[in-house]
């Protein structure tokens, strides 16, 4: 992979931030993003190369509409099926090829970004 890095090899202490690579944004989800399938293999390669240097996050929607405020409340009013009270928890999991590298989750799920490592 070094030959594809524009500015050369990354230092050993470099961290890889793996942001929201979860089923919630993958195929079959109302929130599917078209680019996730294109970048999935490259992200999996990066994570597998240095899983101990990877920090994962997951986006966690609020449990119910009343827990969202401001613009988020209006947003979730348009996407009520994406509130946790209606959403199958499996949608919140990391993509399978990444999940095996993530440390066990700790703590309660809170709406917003949730760091796993």
MMTF fields as JSON, N, C-alpha, C and O atoms, coordinates in Angstrom:
{
  "mmtfVersion": "1.0.0",
  "mmtfProducer": "UNKNOWN",
  "numBonds": 467,
  "numAtoms": 468,
  "numGroups": 117,
  "numChains": 1,
  "numModels": 1,
  "chainsPerModel": [1],
  "groupsPerChain": [117],
  "chainIdList": ["A"],
  "bondAtomList": [4, 2, 8, 6, 12, 10, 16, 14, 20, 18, 24, 22, 28, 26, 32, 30, 36, 34, 40, 38, 44, 42, 48, 46, 52, 50, 56, 54, 60, 58, 64, 62, 68, 66, 72, 70, 76, 74, 80, 78, 84, 82, 88, 86, 92, 90, 96, 94, 100, 98, 104, 102, 108, 106, 112, 110, 116, 114, 120, 118, 124, 122, 128, 126, 132, 130, 136, 134, 140, 138, 144, 142, 148, 146, 152, 150, 156, 154, 160, 158, 164, 162, 168, 166, 172, 170, 176, 174, 180, 178, 184, 182, 188, 186, 192, 190, 196, 194, 200, 198, 204, 202, 208, 206, 212, 210, 216, 214, 220, 218, 224, 222, 228, 226, 232, 230, 236, 234, 240, 238, 244, 242, 248, 246, 252, 250, 256, 254, 260, 258, 264, 262, 268, 266, 272, 270, 276, 274, 280, 278, 284, 282, 288, 286, 292, 290, 296, 294, 300, 298, 304, 302, 308, 306, 312, 310, 316, 314, 320, 318, 324, 322, 328, 326, 332, 330, 336, 334, 340, 338, 344, 342, 348, 346, 352, 350, 356, 354, 360, 358, 364, 362, 368, 366, 372, 370, 376, 374, 380, 378, 384, 382, 388, 386, 392, 390, 396, 394, 400, 398, 404, 402, 408, 406, 412, 410, 416, 414, 420, 418, 424, 422, 428, 426, 432, 430, 436, 434, 440, 438, 444, 442, 448, 446, 452, 450, 456, 454, 460, 458, 464, 462],
  "bondOrderList": [1, 1, 1, 1, 1, 1, 1, 1, 1, 1, 1, 1, 1, 1, 1, 1, 1, 1, 1, 1, 1, 1, 1, 1, 1, 1, 1, 1, 1, 1, 1, 1, 1, 1, 1, 1, 1, 1, 1, 1, 1, 1, 1, 1, 1, 1, 1, 1, 1, 1, 1, 1, 1, 1, 1, 1, 1, 1, 1, 1, 1, 1, 1, 1, 1, 1, 1, 1, 1, 1, 1, 1, 1, 1, 1, 1, 1, 1, 1, 1, 1, 1, 1, 1, 1, 1, 1, 1, 1, 1, 1, 1, 1, 1, 1, 1, 1, 1, 1, 1, 1, 1, 1, 1, 1, 1, 1, 1, 1, 1, 1, 1, 1, 1, 1, 1],
  "groupList": [{"groupName": "UNK", "atomNameList": ["N", "CA", "C", "O"], "elementList": ["N", "C", "C", "O"], "formalChargeList": [0, 0, 0, 0], "bondAtomList": [1, 0, 2, 1, 3, 2], "bondOrderList": [1, 1, 2], "singleLetterCode": "X", "chemCompType": "L-PEPTIDE LINKING"}],
  "groupTypeList": [0, 0, 0, 0, 0, 0, 0, 0, 0, 0, 0, 0, 0, 0, 0, 0, 0, 0, 0, 0, 0, 0, 0, 0, 0, 0, 0, 0, 0, 0, 0, 0, 0, 0, 0, 0, 0, 0, 0, 0, 0, 0, 0, 0, 0, 0, 0, 0, 0, 0, 0, 0, 0, 0, 0, 0, 0, 0, 0, 0, 0, 0, 0, 0, 0, 0, 0, 0, 0, 0, 0, 0, 0, 0, 0, 0, 0, 0, 0, 0, 0, 0, 0, 0, 0, 0, 0, 0, 0, 0, 0, 0, 0, 0, 0, 0, 0, 0, 0, 0, 0, 0, 0, 0, 0, 0, 0, 0, 0, 0, 0, 0, 0, 0, 0, 0, 0],
  "groupIdList": [1, 2, 3, 4, 5, 6, 7, 8, 9, 10, 11, 12, 13, 14, 15, 16, 17, 18, 19, 20, 21, 22, 23, 24, 25, 26, 27, 28, 29, 30, 31, 32, 33, 34, 35, 36, 37, 38, 39, 40, 41, 42, 43, 44, 45, 46, 47, 48, 49, 50, 51, 52, 53, 54, 55, 56, 57, 58, 59, 60, 61, 62, 63, 64, 65, 66, 67, 68, 69, 70, 71, 72, 73, 74, 75, 76, 77, 78, 79, 80, 81, 82, 83, 84, 85, 86, 87, 88, 89, 90, 91, 92, 93, 94, 95, 96, 97, 98, 99, 100, 101, 102, 103, 104, 105, 106, 107, 108, 109, 110, 111, 112, 113, 114, 115, 116, 117],
  "secStructList": [7, 4, 4, 4, 7, 6, 6, 7, 7, 7, 7, 6, 6, 7, 7, 3, 3, 3, 3, 1, 7, 5, 4, 4, 4, 1, 6, 6, 1, 6, 6, 7, 7, 6, 6, 2, 2, 2, 2, 2, 2, 2, 2, 2, 2, 2, 2, 2, 2, 7, 4, 4, 4, 3, 3, 3, 3, 3, 3, 3, 7, 7, 1, 1, 4, 4, 4, 7, 7, 2, 2, 2, 2, 2, 2, 2, 2, 2, 7, 4, 4, 4, 1, 6, 6, 6, 1, 7, 4, 4, 4, 4, 1, 5, 7, 2, 2, 2, 2, 6, 6, 1, 7, 7, 7, 7, 1, 7, 7, 7, 1, 3, 3, 3, 3, 7, 7],
  "xCoordList": [0.829, 0.0, 0.871, 0.404, 2.132, 3.019, 3.129, 3.143, 3.207, 3.386, 2.189, 2.302, 1.06, -0.109, -0.275, -1.166, 0.569, 0.475, 1.25, 2.439, 0.583, 1.158, 2.442, 3.374, 2.492, 3.649, 4.494, 5.267, 4.349, 5.198, 4.608, 3.446, 5.435, 5.054, 4.573, 5.112, 3.566, 3.056, 3.874, 4.297, 4.099, 4.824, 4.07, 2.849, 4.783, 4.18, 3.105, 2.164, 3.231, 2.266, 1.004, 0.122, 0.908, -0.253, -1.523, -1.539, -2.571, -3.871, -4.762, -4.684, -5.588, -6.569, -7.939, -8.374, -8.619, -9.971, -10.958, -11.007, -11.721, -12.702, -14.083, -14.646, -14.606, -15.812, -17.077, -17.239, -17.958, -19.315, -19.386, -20.312, -18.446, -18.489, -19.369, -18.884, -20.658, -21.604, -22.742, -22.942, -23.47, -24.558, -25.595, -26.262, -25.742, -26.712, -26.552, -27.523, -25.333, -25.056, -24.745, -24.341, -24.931, -24.642, -25.876, -26.964, -25.688, -26.782, -27.994, -27.867, -29.169, -30.418, -30.971, -32.121, -30.169, -30.616, -31.238, -30.802, -32.25, -32.777, -31.711, -31.833, -30.685, -29.598, -28.374, -27.283, -28.521, -27.374, -26.692, -27.348, -25.377, -24.596, -23.882, -23.296, -23.92, -23.4, -21.903, -21.451, -21.134, -19.685, -19.2, -18.049, -20.037, -19.549, -19.044, -18.053, -19.713, -19.27, -17.951, -17.153, -17.713, -16.458, -15.262, -14.184, -15.442, -14.306, -14.138, -13.101, -15.138, -15.134, -13.875, -13.284, -13.437, -12.233, -10.98, -10.163, -10.824, -9.645, -9.653, -8.614, -10.807, -10.911, -10.602, -9.891, -11.121, -10.851, -9.36, -8.828, -8.69, -7.245, -6.481, -5.573, -6.847, -6.196, -6.389, -5.44, -7.603, -7.907, -7.16, -6.587, -7.162, -6.495, -4.985, -4.353, -4.41, -2.966, -2.548, -1.482, -3.375, -3.043, -4.298, -4.68, -4.933, -6.18, -5.974, -6.866, -4.821, -4.551, -4.4, -4.463, -4.202, -4.048, -5.308, -5.293, -6.39, -7.644, -8.625, -8.833, -9.218, -10.272, -11.566, -11.673, -12.541, -13.833, -14.84, -14.804, -15.727, -16.884, -18.133, -18.08, -19.239, -20.539, -21.481, -21.423, -22.349, -23.407, -24.57, -25.015, -25.065, -26.186, -27.349, -27.257, -28.441, -29.604, -30.257, -30.048, -31.032, -31.732, -32.769, -33.235, -33.106, -34.07, -35.457, -36.132, -35.869, -37.205, -37.163, -36.212, -38.179, -38.225, -38.057, -37.385, -38.652, -38.549, -37.129, -36.849, -36.229, -34.832, -34.011, -32.883, -34.567, -33.867, -34.332, -35.489, -33.419, -33.809, -33.435, -32.622, -34.038, -33.723, -33.876, -34.871, -32.876, -32.902, -32.954, -33.549, -32.333, -32.381, -33.809, -34.185, -34.598, -35.992, -36.75, -37.51, -36.545, -37.202, -36.692, -37.464, -35.418, -34.819, -35.425, -35.868, -35.436, -35.967, -37.478, -38.013, -38.173, -39.609, -39.818, -40.845, -38.84, -38.903, -38.405, -38.714, -37.642, -37.038, -37.379, -36.458, -38.625, -38.937, -38.495, -38.264, -38.379, -37.938, -36.474, -36.006, -35.745, -34.337, -34.105, -32.96, -35.175, -35.055, -34.829, -35.363, -34.047, -33.699, -34.904, -34.863, -35.978, -37.149, -37.771, -38.528, -37.462, -38.011, -36.94, -37.262, -35.691, -34.588, -34.005, -33.714, -33.838, -33.174, -31.728, -31.03, -31.271, -29.912, -28.825, -27.722, -29.113, -28.091, -27.66, -26.54, -28.521, -28.152, -27.052, -26.337, -26.91, -25.921, -24.526, -23.552, -24.433, -23.148, -22.215, -22.654, -20.923, -19.928, -20.095, -20.654, -19.614, -19.621, -18.842, -17.845, -19.277, -18.696, -17.184, -16.531, -16.617, -15.172, -14.384, -13.18, -15.055, -14.407, -14.698, -13.852, -15.879, -16.316, -15.369, -15.162, -14.803, -13.923, -12.646, -11.964, -12.321, -11.126, -11.424, -10.5, -12.679, -13.058, -13.023, -13.381, -12.588, -12.64, -14.094, -14.97, -14.358, -15.736, -16.216, -15.455, -17.487, -18.073, -18.228, -18.442, -18.117, -18.347, -19.284, -19.272, -20.096, -20.973, -22.275, -22.485, -23.138, -24.449, -24.334, -23.441, -25.253, -25.329, -25.96, -27.013, -25.308, -25.816, -26.0, -25.273, -26.955, -27.155, -25.927, -25.3, -25.594, -24.457, -23.329, -23.579, -22.103, -20.947, -20.57, -20.605, -20.213, -19.87, -18.527, -18.455, -17.447, -16.143, -16.055, -16.488, -15.487, -15.346, -13.968, -13.789, -12.995, -11.636, -10.984, -9.836],
  "yCoordList": [-1.195, 0.0, 1.256, 2.323, 1.151, 2.307, 3.006, 4.235, 2.234, 2.852, 3.701, 4.491, 3.549, 4.345, 5.595, 6.405, 5.762, 6.941, 8.09, 7.967, 9.172, 10.316, 10.85, 11.229, 10.879, 11.465, 10.415, 10.744, 9.158, 8.106, 7.411, 7.602, 6.614, 5.745, 6.561, 7.626, 6.044, 6.686, 6.22, 5.065, 7.104, 6.691, 5.586, 5.479, 4.783, 3.663, 4.132, 3.39, 5.338, 5.844, 6.435, 6.91, 6.413, 6.973, 6.221, 4.991, 6.962, 6.361, 6.413, 7.348, 5.422, 5.368, 5.582, 4.787, 6.646, 6.908, 6.307, 6.708, 5.372, 4.676, 5.164, 4.674, 6.133, 6.851, 6.25, 6.233, 5.764, 5.356, 4.331, 4.38, 3.427, 2.376, 1.243, 0.184, 1.505, 0.569, 0.251, 0.932, -0.796, -1.256, -0.162, -0.168, 0.764, 1.858, 2.653, 3.218, 2.702, 3.469, 2.57, 3.058, 1.259, 0.297, -0.073, 0.46, -0.988, -1.411, -1.907, -2.591, -1.537, -1.983, -1.045, -1.188, -0.087, 0.866, 2.087, 2.475, 2.69, 3.943, 5.037, 5.98, 4.911, 5.888, 5.405, 5.938, 4.423, 3.902, 5.022, 5.852, 5.027, 6.001, 5.257, 4.201, 5.786, 5.045, 4.76, 3.77, 5.584, 5.407, 4.322, 3.896, 3.862, 2.923, 1.62, 1.055, 1.149, -0.09, 0.115, -0.816, 1.306, 1.583, 1.623, 1.141, 2.193, 2.342, 1.177, 1.053, 0.339, -0.763, -1.631, -1.896, -2.088, -2.925, -2.196, -2.784, -0.934, -0.179, 0.039, -0.078, 0.352, 0.553, -0.758, -0.753, -1.867, -3.17, -3.493, -4.052, -3.155, -3.393, -2.545, -3.041, -1.269, -0.394, -0.903, -0.954, -1.273, -1.739, -3.04, -3.189, -3.97, -5.256, -5.09, -5.872, -4.073, -3.856, -3.405, -3.787, -2.602, -2.095, -1.947, -0.83, -3.046, -2.927, -2.246, -1.547, -2.439, -1.823, -0.304, 0.379, 0.233, 1.675, 2.283, 3.427, 1.513, 1.98, 2.383, 1.648, 3.548, 4.022, 4.006, 4.675, 3.241, 3.137, 4.057, 4.243, 4.624, 5.327, 4.749, 4.178, 4.912, 4.559, 5.717, 6.37, 5.959, 6.941, 6.22, 5.18, 6.77, 6.167, 7.163, 8.227, 6.828, 7.726, 7.794, 6.898, 8.824, 8.894, 7.768, 7.225, 7.444, 6.365, 6.717, 5.883, 7.952, 8.385, 9.848, 10.566, 10.268, 11.626, 12.685, 13.692, 12.477, 13.451, 13.654, 14.653, 12.728, 12.851, 13.707, 14.085, 14.012, 14.852, 16.295, 16.55, 17.236, 18.64, 19.419, 18.97, 20.589, 21.492, 20.862, 20.195, 21.081, 20.556, 19.031, 18.43, 18.404, 16.934, 16.433, 15.413, 17.119, 16.704, 16.757, 15.843, 17.823, 17.918, 16.816, 16.233, 16.548, 15.515, 14.136, 13.426, 13.773, 12.46, 12.369, 11.267, 13.494, 13.467, 12.956, 12.345, 13.208, 12.714, 11.273, 10.603, 10.787, 9.445, 8.688, 8.189, 8.577, 7.946, 6.486, 5.968, 5.826, 4.424, 4.291, 3.182, 5.408, 5.374, 5.684, 5.713, 5.914, 6.079, 4.703, 3.706, 4.645, 3.348, 2.563, 1.333, 3.239, 2.498, 1.668, 0.735, 1.995, 1.273, 0.553, -0.271, 0.855, 0.358, -0.917, -0.969, -1.925, -3.151, -2.82, -2.198, -3.224, -2.917, -3.397, -2.85, -4.391, -4.891, -3.825, -3.883, -2.852, -1.765, -0.886, -0.211, -0.887, -0.033, -0.667, 0.0, -1.926, -2.624, -2.176, -1.729, -2.306, -2.054, -3.074, -4.149, -2.739, -3.708, -4.938, -4.808, -6.128, -7.364, -7.472, -7.927, -7.067, -7.205, -6.259, -6.439, -5.257, -4.335, -4.707, -4.521, -5.226, -5.527, -6.492, -6.38, -7.417, -8.407, -7.767, -8.371, -6.558, -5.864, -4.878, -4.366, -4.615, -3.618, -4.229, -5.393, -3.442, -3.932, -4.026, -3.404, -4.786, -4.851, -3.466, -2.664, -3.203, -1.914, -1.877, -2.9, -0.679, -0.472, 0.705, 1.631, 0.675, 1.809, 1.744, 0.883, 2.674, 2.757, 3.436, 4.251, 3.085, 3.751, 5.114, 5.249, 6.108, 7.46, 7.955, 7.543, 8.827, 9.382, 10.186, 10.842, 10.131, 10.871, 9.921, 8.758, 10.392, 9.546, 8.766, 9.298, 7.52, 6.649, 6.008, 5.109, 6.443, 5.84, 4.448, 4.223, 3.521, 2.146, 1.869, 0.896, 2.679, 2.427, 3.74, 3.763],
  "zCoordList": [0.0, 0.0, 0.0, -0.398, 0.44, 0.505, -0.835, -0.896, -1.911, -3.219, -3.651, -4.588, -2.989, -3.364, -2.507, -2.765, -1.496, -0.647, -1.277, -1.57, -1.475, -2.193, -1.561, -2.27, -0.236, 0.452, 1.167, 2.067, 0.77, 1.33, 2.539, 2.898, 3.141, 4.261, 5.473, 5.775, 6.146, 7.354, 8.56, 8.609, 9.527, 10.738, 11.486, 11.369, 12.237, 12.979, 13.956, 14.24, 14.467, 15.453, 14.817, 15.533, 13.503, 12.82, 13.222, 13.259, 13.518, 13.841, 12.603, 11.805, 12.459, 11.379, 12.005, 12.838, 11.612, 12.097, 11.107, 9.944, 11.563, 10.723, 11.171, 12.15, 10.435, 10.849, 10.229, 9.009, 11.086, 10.7, 9.564, 8.754, 9.494, 8.47, 9.014, 9.413, 9.015, 9.607, 8.638, 7.632, 8.973, 8.117, 7.878, 6.843, 8.802, 8.704, 7.413, 6.909, 6.873, 5.666, 4.474, 3.419, 4.636, 3.581, 2.767, 2.984, 1.834, 0.954, 1.742, 2.757, 1.24, 1.857, 2.909, 3.323, 3.35, 4.359, 3.673, 2.589, 4.295, 3.748, 3.682, 2.9, 4.491, 4.507, 3.736, 3.935, 2.872, 2.115, 1.339, 0.709, 1.397, 0.632, -0.491, -0.252, -1.705, -2.856, -2.794, -3.369, -2.125, -2.124, -1.173, -1.277, -0.251, 0.768, 0.147, 0.609, -0.886, -1.528, -2.279, -2.38, -2.798, -3.515, -2.573, -2.921, -1.386, -0.479, 0.491, 1.143, 0.585, 1.547, 1.481, 2.527, 0.302, 0.26, 0.751, 1.46, 0.382, 0.815, 2.325, 2.974, 2.881, 4.327, 5.052, 6.057, 4.56, 5.184, 5.149, 6.108, 4.071, 3.961, 4.976, 5.644, 5.093, 6.076, 7.498, 8.28, 7.824, 9.176, 9.473, 10.552, 8.536, 8.755, 8.935, 9.646, 8.292, 8.392, 9.79, 10.272, 10.437, 11.774, 12.627, 12.974, 12.963, 13.744, 15.095, 15.575, 15.705, 17.007, 16.914, 17.936, 15.718, 15.508, 14.88, 14.426, 14.861, 14.262, 15.355, 16.321, 15.192, 16.091, 15.282, 14.254, 15.75, 15.079, 15.756, 16.972, 14.972, 15.535, 14.879, 13.791, 15.562, 14.989, 15.247, 16.289, 14.277, 14.461, 15.116, 14.63, 16.22, 16.939, 16.923, 17.534, 16.229, 16.216, 17.594, 18.412, 17.864, 19.149, 19.26, 18.258, 20.483, 20.719, 20.186, 19.582, 20.414, 19.982, 19.569, 19.878, 18.886, 18.342, 19.431, 19.208, 20.592, 21.679, 22.179, 22.84, 21.878, 22.309, 21.351, 21.667, 20.191, 19.204, 19.368, 19.704, 19.127, 19.261, 18.011, 17.202, 17.865, 16.769, 15.403, 15.116, 14.56, 13.193, 13.192, 12.298, 14.191, 14.243, 14.439, 13.861, 15.229, 15.434, 14.109, 13.791, 13.337, 12.031, 11.089, 10.327, 11.152, 10.311, 10.621, 9.718, 11.904, 12.286, 12.114, 11.999, 12.094, 11.787, 10.364, 10.067, 9.48, 8.101, 7.976, 6.991, 8.955, 8.933, 10.22, 10.867, 10.62, 11.907, 11.992, 13.085, 10.844, 10.863, 11.273, 11.531, 11.338, 11.701, 13.186, 13.637, 13.941, 15.385, 16.011, 15.524, 17.078, 17.669, 18.158, 18.179, 18.553, 19.014, 17.888, 18.159, 16.632, 15.483, 14.667, 13.812, 14.923, 14.115, 14.715, 15.909, 13.899, 14.344, 14.693, 13.893, 15.868, 16.333, 15.377, 15.374, 14.582, 13.647, 12.647, 12.14, 12.35, 11.437, 12.027, 11.286, 13.343, 14.001, 14.052, 14.404, 13.707, 13.769, 12.656, 11.596, 12.914, 11.874, 10.762, 10.977, 9.581, 8.483, 8.931, 9.64, 8.532, 9.083, 8.971, 9.91, 7.848, 7.674, 8.588, 8.775, 9.153, 10.081, 11.529, 12.403, 11.782, 13.144, 13.85, 15.058, 13.125, 13.775, 14.329, 15.156, 13.885, 14.366, 15.498, 16.129, 15.754, 16.759, 18.149, 18.33, 19.14, 20.52, 20.976, 20.374, 22.018, 22.539, 22.953, 23.495, 22.689, 23.095, 24.605, 25.254, 25.142, 26.563, 26.726, 25.915, 27.769, 28.058, 27.294, 26.438, 27.627, 26.983, 25.642, 25.408, 24.767, 23.467, 23.66, 24.283, 23.122, 23.182, 21.77, 20.866, 21.568, 20.231, 19.824, 20.656, 18.559, 18.022, 17.665, 17.349, 17.71, 17.403, 18.636, 19.746, 18.458, 19.555, 19.263, 18.426, 19.932, 19.667, 20.282, 21.412, 19.518, 19.997, 20.544, 21.278, 20.219, 20.723, 21.064, 21.506]
}
